[in-house]
C-alpha positions as a printed Julia matrix, in Angstrom:
592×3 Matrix{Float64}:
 21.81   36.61   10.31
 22.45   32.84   10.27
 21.97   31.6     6.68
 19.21   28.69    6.24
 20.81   25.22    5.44
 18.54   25.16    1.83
 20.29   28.67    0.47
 23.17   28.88   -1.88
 23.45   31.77   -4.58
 20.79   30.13   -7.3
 21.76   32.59   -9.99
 21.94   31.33  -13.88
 24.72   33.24  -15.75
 22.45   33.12  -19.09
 19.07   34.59  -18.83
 17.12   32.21  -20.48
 15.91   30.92  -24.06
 15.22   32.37  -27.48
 12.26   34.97  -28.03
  8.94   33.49  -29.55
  9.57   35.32  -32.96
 13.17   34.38  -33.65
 14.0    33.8   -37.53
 15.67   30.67  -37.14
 14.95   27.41  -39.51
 11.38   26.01  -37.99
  9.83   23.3   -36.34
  6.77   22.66  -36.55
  4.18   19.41  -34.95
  0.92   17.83  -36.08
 -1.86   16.16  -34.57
 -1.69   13.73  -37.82
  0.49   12.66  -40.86
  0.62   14.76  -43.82
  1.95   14.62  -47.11
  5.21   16.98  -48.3
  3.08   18.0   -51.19
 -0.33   19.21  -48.61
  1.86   20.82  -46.47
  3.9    22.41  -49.72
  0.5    23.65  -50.71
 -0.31   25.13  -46.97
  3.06   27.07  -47.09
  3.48   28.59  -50.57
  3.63   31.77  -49.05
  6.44   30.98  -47.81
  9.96   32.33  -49.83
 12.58   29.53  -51.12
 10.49   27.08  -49.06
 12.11   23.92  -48.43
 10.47   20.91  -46.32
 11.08   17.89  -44.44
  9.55   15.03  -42.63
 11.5    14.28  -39.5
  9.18   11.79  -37.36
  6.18   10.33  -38.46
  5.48    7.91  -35.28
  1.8     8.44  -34.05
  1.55   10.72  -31.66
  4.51   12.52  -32.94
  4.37   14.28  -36.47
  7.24   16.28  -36.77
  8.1    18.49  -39.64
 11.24   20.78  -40.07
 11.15   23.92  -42.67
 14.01   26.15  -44.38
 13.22   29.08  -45.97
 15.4    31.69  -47.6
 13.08   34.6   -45.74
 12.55   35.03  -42.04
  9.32   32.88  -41.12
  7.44   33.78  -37.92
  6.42   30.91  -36.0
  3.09   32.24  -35.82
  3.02   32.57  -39.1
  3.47   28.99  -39.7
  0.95   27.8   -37.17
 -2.28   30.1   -38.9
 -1.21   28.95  -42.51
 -1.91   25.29  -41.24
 -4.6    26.2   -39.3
 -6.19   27.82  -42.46
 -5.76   24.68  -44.97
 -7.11   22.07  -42.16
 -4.21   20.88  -40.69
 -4.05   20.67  -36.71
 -0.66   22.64  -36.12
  0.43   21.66  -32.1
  2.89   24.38  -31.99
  5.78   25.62  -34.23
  9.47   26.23  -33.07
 12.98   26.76  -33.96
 15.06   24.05  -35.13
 18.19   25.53  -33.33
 17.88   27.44  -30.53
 16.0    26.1   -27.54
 12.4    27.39  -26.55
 10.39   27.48  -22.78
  6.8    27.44  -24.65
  5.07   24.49  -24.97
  2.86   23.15  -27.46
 -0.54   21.54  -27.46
 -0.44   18.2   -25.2
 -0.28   14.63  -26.71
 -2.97   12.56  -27.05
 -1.55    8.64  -26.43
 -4.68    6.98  -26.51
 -5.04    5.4   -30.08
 -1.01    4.95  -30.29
  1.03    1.47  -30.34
  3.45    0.89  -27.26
  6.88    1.06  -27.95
  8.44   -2.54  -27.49
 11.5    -3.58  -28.9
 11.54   -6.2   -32.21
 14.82   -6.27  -33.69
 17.19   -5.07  -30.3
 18.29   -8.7   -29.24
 18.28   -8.7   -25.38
 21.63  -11.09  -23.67
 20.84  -14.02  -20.69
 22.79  -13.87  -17.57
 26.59  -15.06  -17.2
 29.41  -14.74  -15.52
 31.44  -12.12  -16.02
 35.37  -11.71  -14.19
 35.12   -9.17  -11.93
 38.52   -8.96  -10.02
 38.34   -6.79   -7.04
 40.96   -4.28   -8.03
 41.45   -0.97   -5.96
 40.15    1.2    -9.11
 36.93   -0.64   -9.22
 36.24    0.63   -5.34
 32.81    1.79   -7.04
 31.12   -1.68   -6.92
 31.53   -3.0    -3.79
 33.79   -0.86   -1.44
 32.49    2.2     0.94
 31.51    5.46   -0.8
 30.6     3.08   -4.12
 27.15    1.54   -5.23
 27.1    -2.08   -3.73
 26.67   -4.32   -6.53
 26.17   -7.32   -4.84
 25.49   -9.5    -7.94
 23.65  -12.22   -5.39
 20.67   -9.55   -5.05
 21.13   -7.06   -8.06
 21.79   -9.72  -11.01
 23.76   -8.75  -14.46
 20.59   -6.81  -15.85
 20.4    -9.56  -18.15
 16.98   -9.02  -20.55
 17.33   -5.34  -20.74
 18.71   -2.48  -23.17
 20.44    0.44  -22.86
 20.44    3.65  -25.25
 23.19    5.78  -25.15
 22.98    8.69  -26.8
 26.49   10.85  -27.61
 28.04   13.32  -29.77
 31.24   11.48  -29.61
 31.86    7.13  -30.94
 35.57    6.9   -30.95
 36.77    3.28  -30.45
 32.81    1.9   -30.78
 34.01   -1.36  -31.79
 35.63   -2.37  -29.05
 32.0    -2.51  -27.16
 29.55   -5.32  -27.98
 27.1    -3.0   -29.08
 23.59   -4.02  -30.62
 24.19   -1.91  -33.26
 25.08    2.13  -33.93
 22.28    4.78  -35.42
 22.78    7.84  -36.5
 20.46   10.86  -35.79
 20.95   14.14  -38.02
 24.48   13.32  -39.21
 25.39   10.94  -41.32
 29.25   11.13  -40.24
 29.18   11.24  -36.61
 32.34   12.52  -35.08
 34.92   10.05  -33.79
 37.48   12.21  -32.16
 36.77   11.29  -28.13
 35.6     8.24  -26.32
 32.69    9.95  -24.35
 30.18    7.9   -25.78
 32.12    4.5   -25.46
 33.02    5.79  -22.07
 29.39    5.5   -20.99
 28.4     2.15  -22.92
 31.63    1.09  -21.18
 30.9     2.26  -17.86
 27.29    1.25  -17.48
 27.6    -2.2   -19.26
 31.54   -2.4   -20.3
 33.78   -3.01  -22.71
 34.4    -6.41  -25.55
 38.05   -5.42  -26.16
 40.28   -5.32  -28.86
 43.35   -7.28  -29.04
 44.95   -4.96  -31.9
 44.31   -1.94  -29.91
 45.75   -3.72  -26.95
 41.82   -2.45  -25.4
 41.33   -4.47  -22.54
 37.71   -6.53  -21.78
 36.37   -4.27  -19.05
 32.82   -5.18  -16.92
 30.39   -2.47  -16.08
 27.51   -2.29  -13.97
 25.29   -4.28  -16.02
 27.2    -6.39  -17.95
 23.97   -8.71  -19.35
 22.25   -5.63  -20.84
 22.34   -4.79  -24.68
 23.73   -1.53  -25.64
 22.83    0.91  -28.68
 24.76    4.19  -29.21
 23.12    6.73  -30.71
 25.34    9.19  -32.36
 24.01   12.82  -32.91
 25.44   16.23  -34.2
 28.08   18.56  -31.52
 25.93   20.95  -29.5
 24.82   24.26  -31.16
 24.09   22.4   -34.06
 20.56   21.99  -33.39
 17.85   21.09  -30.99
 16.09   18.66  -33.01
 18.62   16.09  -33.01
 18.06   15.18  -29.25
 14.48   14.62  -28.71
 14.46   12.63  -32.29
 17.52   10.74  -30.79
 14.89    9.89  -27.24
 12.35    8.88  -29.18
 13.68    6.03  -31.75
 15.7     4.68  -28.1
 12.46    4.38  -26.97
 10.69    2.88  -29.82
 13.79    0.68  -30.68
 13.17   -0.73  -27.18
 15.36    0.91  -25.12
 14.29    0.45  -21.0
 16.99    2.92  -20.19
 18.28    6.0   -22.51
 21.63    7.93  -20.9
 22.75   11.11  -22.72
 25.65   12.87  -20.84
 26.44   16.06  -24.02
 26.03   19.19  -23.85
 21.98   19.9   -23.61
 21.95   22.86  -21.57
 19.35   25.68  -23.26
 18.12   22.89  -25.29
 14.19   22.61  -23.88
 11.86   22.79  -26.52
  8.33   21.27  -27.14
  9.99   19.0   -29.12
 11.71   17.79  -25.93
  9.09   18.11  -24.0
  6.84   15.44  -26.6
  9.83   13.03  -26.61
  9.92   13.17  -22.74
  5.94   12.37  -22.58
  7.02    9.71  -25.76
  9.47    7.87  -23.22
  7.66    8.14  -19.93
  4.07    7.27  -21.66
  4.82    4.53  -23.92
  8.42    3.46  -23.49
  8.65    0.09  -22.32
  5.02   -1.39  -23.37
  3.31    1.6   -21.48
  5.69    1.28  -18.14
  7.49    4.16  -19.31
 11.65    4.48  -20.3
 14.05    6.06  -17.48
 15.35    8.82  -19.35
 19.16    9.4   -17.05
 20.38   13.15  -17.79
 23.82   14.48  -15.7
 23.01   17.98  -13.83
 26.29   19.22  -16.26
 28.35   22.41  -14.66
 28.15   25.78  -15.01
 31.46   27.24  -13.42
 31.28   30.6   -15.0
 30.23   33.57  -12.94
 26.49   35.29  -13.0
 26.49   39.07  -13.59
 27.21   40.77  -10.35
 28.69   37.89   -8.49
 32.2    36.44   -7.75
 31.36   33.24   -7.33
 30.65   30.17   -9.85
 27.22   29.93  -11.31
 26.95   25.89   -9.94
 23.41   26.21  -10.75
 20.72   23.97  -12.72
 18.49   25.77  -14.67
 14.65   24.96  -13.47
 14.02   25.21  -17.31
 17.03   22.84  -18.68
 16.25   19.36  -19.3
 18.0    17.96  -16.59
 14.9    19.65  -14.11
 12.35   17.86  -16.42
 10.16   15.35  -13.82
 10.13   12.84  -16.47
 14.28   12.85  -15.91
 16.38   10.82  -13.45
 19.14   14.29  -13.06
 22.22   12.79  -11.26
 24.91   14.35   -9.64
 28.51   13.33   -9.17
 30.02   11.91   -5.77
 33.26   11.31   -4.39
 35.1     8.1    -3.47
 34.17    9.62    0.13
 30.46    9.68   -0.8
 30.1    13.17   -0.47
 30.06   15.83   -3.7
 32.41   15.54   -6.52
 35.37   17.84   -5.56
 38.4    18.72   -7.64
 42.17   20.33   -6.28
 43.29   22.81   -8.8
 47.01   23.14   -9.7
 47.27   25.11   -5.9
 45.66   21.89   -4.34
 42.11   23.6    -3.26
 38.97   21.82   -3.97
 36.02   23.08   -6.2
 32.91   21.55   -7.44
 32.61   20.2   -10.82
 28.85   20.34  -10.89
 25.78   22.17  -11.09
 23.24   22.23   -8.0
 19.15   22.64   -7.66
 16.14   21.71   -6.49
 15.27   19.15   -9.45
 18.58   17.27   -8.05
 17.43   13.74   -8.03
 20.35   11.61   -6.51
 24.15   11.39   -6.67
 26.59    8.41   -8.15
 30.15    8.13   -7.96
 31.61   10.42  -10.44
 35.54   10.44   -9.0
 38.78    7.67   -9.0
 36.78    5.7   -11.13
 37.49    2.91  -13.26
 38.4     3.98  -16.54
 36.89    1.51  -18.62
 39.8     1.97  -22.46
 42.55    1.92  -20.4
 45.64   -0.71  -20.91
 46.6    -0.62  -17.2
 44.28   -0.75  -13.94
 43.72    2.83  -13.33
 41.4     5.54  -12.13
 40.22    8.9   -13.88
 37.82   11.54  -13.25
 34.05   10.57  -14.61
 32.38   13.72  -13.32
 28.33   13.97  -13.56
 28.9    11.74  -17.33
 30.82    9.01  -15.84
 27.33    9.75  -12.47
 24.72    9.34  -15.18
 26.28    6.27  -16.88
 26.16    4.57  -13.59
 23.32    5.56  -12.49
 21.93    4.35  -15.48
 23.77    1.05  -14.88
 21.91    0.94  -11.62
 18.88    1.4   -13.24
 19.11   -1.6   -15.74
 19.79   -3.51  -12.42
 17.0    -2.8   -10.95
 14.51   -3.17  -13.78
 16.42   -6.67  -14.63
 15.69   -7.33  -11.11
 11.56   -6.25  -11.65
 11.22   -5.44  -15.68
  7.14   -4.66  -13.98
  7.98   -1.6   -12.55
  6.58    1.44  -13.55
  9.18    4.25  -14.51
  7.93    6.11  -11.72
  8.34    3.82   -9.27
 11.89    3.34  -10.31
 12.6     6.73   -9.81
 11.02    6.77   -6.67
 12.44    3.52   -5.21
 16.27    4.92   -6.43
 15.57    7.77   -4.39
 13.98    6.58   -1.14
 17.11    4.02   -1.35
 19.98    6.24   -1.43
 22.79    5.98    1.2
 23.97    9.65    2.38
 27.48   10.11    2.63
 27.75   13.83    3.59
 31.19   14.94    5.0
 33.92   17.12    5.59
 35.9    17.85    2.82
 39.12   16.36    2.4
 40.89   19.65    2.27
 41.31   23.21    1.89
 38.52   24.82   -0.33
 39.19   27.73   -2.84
 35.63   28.94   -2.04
 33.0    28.28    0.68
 30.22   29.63   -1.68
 30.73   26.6    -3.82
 29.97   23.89   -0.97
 26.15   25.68   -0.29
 23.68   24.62    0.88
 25.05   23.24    4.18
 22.46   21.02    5.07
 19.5    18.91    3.57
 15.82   19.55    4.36
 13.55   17.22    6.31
 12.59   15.11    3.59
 16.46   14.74    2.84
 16.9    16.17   -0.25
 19.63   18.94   -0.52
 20.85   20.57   -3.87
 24.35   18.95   -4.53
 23.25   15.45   -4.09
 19.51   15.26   -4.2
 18.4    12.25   -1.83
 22.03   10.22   -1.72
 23.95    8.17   -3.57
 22.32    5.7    -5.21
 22.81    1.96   -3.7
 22.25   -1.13   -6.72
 21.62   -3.45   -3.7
 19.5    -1.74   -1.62
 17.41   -0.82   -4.94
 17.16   -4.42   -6.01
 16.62   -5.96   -2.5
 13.11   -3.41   -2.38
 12.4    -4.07   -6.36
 12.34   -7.95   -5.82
 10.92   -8.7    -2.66
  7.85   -7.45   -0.08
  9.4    -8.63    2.8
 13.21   -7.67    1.56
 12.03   -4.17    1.66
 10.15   -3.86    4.86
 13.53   -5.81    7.19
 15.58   -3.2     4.99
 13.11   -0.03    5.85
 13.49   -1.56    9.78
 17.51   -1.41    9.52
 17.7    -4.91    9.0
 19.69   -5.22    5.81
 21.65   -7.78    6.43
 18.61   -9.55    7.37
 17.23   -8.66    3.98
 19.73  -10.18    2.06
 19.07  -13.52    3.73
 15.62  -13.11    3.07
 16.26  -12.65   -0.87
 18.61  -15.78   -0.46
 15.75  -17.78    0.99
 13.34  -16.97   -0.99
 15.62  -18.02   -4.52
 16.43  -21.12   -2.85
 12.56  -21.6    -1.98
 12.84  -21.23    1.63
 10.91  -18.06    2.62
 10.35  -16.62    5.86
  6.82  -17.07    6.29
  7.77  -20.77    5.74
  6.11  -21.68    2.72
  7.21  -21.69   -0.77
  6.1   -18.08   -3.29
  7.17  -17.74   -6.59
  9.07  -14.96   -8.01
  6.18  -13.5    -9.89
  4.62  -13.05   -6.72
  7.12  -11.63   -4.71
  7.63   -8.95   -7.72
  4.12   -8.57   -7.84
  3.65   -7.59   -4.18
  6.75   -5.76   -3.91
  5.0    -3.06   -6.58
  1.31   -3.68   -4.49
  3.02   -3.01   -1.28
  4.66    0.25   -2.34
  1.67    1.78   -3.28
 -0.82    0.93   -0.74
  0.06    2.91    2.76
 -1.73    0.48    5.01
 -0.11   -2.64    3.35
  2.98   -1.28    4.2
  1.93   -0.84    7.77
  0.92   -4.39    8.38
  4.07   -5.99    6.65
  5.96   -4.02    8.53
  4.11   -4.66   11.91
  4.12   -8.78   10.91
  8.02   -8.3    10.69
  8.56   -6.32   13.85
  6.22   -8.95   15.57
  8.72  -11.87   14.39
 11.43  -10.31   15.27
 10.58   -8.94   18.71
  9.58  -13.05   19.24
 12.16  -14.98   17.38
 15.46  -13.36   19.46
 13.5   -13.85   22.54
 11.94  -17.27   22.37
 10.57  -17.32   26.23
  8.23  -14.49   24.46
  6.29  -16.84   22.92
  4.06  -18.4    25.01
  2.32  -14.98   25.84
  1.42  -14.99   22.69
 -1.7   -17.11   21.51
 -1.02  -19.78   18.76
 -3.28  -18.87   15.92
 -2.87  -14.67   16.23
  0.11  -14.82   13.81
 -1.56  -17.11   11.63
 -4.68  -14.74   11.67
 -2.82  -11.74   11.0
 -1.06  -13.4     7.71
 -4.58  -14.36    6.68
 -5.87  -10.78    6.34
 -2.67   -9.02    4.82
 -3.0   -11.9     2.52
 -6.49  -11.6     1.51
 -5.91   -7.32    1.45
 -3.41   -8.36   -1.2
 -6.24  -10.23   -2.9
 -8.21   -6.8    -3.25
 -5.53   -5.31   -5.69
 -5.79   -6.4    -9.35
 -3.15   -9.31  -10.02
 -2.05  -11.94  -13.03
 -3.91  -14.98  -12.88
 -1.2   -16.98  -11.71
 -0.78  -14.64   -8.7
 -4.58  -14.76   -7.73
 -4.21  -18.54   -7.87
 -1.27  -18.49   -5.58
 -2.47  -15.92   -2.94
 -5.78  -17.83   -2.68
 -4.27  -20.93   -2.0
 -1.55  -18.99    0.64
 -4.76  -17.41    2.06
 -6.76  -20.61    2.13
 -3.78  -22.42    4.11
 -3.48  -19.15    6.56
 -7.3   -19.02    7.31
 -7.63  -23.4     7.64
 -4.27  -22.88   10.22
 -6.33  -20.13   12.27
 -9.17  -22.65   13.02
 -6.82  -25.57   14.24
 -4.44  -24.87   16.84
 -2.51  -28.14   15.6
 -2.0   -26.76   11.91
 -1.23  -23.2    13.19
  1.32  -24.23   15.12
  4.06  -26.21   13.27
  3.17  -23.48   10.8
  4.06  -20.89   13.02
  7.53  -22.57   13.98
  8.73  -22.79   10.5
  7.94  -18.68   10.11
  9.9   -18.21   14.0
 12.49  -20.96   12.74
 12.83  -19.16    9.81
 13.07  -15.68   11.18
 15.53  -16.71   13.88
 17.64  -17.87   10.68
 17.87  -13.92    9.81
 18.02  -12.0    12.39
 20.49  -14.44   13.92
 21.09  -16.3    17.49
 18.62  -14.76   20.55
 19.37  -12.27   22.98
């Protein structure tokens, strides 16, 4: 029997989380603040009781308790229940749970915006074009065209690591530590990621070398927590102060496998509900590996766990790639190739993760990232692309990473200890497959359909080269349509566009129209004067019917006013109509 292009042996090697009733230190949430001393009195039961406030930030009231005797969870939530106080669930502070507690309630709490994380302007940064730095701008990379993606100037990045080793050679906003107070400083993980996704200050003493990442304009905070095992608090407090500090992006590449909890699960709906003034923080998790063996197999595990937080919705879960674009393969010491990754259906997208640039190192070289080095640029990618629109919604950034991805599916480059490893073969019809989600992600393409309407439809009709001009036009303040828009309407309608089917559908008829005429120009004439005119008039004034700032209304109207006054006189429609067919023939190049 021919085996479907979706299968590959989705086995877990561990069989899930910690029972309901295990006597581990506790966890436990409120609907509202209370005092050591009420909840002392609530809990006196309770033998060598010990308490402590871990996060008072409405909605989140955490609480953590030690006790010299076992304590049942349930035990906890009725003796709060009894004295008044609305427990939301209870849970162990060290081993990870699949329950979840009572939902949030975000209506009566503040935003989180950021008021003492300083944010950098754009510069110029030395880029040189060295083979280890293929990632930017050669085949298989991202395409970080810094014409269309920027330096993600205005935006901040929280990194959160187990591991700060050479920290001061980054220009970091500042360092915060989250359950430790001496945060280990043995590896450079977490400097690898600040230093991959933004880069590297140097440091002459250390002969460290200045090294630019993807976004080199955005500020960077590491947050240093506790080794894993330590814990499972330590995380989701770690997401939430990123988020309140201001963070638009948080990256955490450590060990957080088995580490789901309700607590995670409330820092998740923290970020995605109130991170960035209510658009919602990108939260950028690696799918890690899993390369031991499940019980009764030969094979490597390879698989994410649905219940890990890497499969959470409210995560961007990225996948290593190759320098060939396909998925991140190893040789071992006999020169066969194996996966370094985990697969699954939550698989969002893939970023280079091989040969890369390795950001502390004295000479030009490359090393092996693997799904960290994936997430950091990913999340490098994402502070591009929110410089580029700082109005879109977290889940339209996740959704416009993915429907921009560039596939680079292959052969592999060689022999293969095992074909198990390489399953699924194929991707479904929506393009999705488990090793690399949707594609690699592309900073370009992503910023050319963040910034612009039009930018996005020529790039949707295969016409990127087209769109680039456009994007180029329209920052010099000659647009296609032939008059003048300002940036905050193009960002505007490039959100308005993407979420209104039939708007899409007229753009892109309006640019198939002008480009069907401009490479022909004997096509003209058997087309009336006034019908293009007319037909920008309405997809104008269907923009009108969405909500928009002020200054947007203002601007449409007068576009719209100008369209419809052009569709009653021939001689204003048509010098109009030649600078939008001048203008077109200026992308799509000479005619046929």
């Amino acid at each position: 029997m021919t085996r479907p292009h979706w299968d590959f042996d989705y086995r877990l090697v561990t069989p899930g989380y910690a029972p309901l009733d295990a006597d581990d230190d506790v966890v436990f949430a409120l609907d509202k603040a209370a005092s050591l001393e009420t909840l002392g009195a609530s809990l006196d039961s309770v033998e060598g009781l010990v308490l402590e406030t871990l996060l008072v930030r409405p909605p989140l009231f955490w609480y953590r308790l030690r006790s010299s005797a076992k304590v049942r969870f349930e035990d906890v939530e009725r003796a709060l229940e009894r004295r008044g106080l609305g427990c939301r669930y209870a849970t162990s502070a060290v081993r990870g749970s699949l329950a979840l507690g009572e939902p949030l309630t975000f209506a009566d709490a503040p935003p989180a915006t950021a008021s003492d994380w300083k944010s950098r302007g754009p510069s110029v940064h030395d880029e040189p074009r060295s083979p280890s730095r293929w990632v930017f701008h050669e085949p298989g990379g991202i395409d970080v065209d810094r014409a269309v993606c920027g330096t993600g100037a205005g935006m901040r990045l929280g990194v959160i690591d187990d591991e700060g080793m050479d920290s001061d050679a980054l220009a970091l906003d500042g360092e915060v530590f989250v359950g430790t107070d001496s945060p280990s400083r043995a590896a450079l993980h977490g400097s690898l990621m600040v230093g991959w996704a933004v880069g590297v200050r140097g440091h002459a003493e250390r002969a460290i070398p200045q090294f630019t990442g993807i976004a080199p304009d955005a500020s960077p905070r590491l947050y240093l927590i506790p080794k894993p095992g330590r814990d499972v608090v330590s995380l989701p407090c770690a997401i939430v102060r990123a988020v309140d500090d201001g963070a638009d992006v948080v990256v955490c590449a450590t060990y957080v496998e088995g580490t789901t909890s309700p607590l995670l699960d409330d820092a998740l709906a923290f970020a995605s509900s109130l991170g960035r003034d209510h658009r919602g923080t990108a939260v950028v998790l690696p799918t890690g590996r899993e390369i031991s063996s499940p019980r009764g197999s030969m094979h490597a595990s390879l698989s994410l766990s649905p219940g890990d937080p890497a499969s959470d919705p409210r995560v961007l879960c990225v996948a290593p790639s190759s320098r060939g674009g396909g998925w991140f393969l190893w040789p071992d010491k006999r020169g066969r190739l194996r996966p370094f990754a985990n697969r699954g259906p939550a698989v969002r997208l893939a970023a280079p993760g091989d040969d890369m640039s390795y950001p502390f190192a004295k000479r030009d070289r490359l090393g092996h990232a693997e799904s960290s080095g994936a997430s950091a640029v990913a999340a490098g990618v994402a502070l591009l692309v929110l410089g580029t629109n700082p109005e879109l919604r977290v889940s339209e950034l996740y959704e416009l990473l993915e429907q921009t991805t560039v596939r680079g599916d292959g052969a592999p480059p060689g022999p293969v200890a095992d074909p198990e490893d390489l399953l699924p073969s194929g991707r479904d019809p929506d393009g999705h497959d488990a090793k690399t989600g949707y594609g690699r992600v592309s900073a370009a393409r992503a910023c050319l359909v963040a910034a612009d309407p039009i930018a996005r439809a020529l790039l949707e009709l295969g016409e990127e080269a087209a769109a680039r001009r456009h994007l180029s036009d329209v920052r010099d303040g000659a647009t296609t349509l032939g008059v003048g828009y300002s940036r905050a309407l193009a960002l505007w309608a490039a959100r308005t566009v993407r979420r209104d089917a039939s708007l899409t559908h007229e753009l892109r008829a309006l640019v198939r129209h002008v480009r069907l005429v401009s490479r022909a120009p004997e096509r003209r004439p058997a087309h009336p004067v006034r019908s293009l005119t007319r037909r920008l008039a309405l997809f104008v004034g269907s923009l009108l019917l969405h909500d928009a700032p002020p200054g947007v209304v203002l601007e449409l109207s007068k576009l719209r006013r100008l369209a419809i006054e052009a569709s009653r006189n021939p001689a204003v429609a048509e010098p109009f109509e030649d600078a939008c067919f001048d203008a077109a023939a200026r992308l799509f190049g000479p005619p046929t």
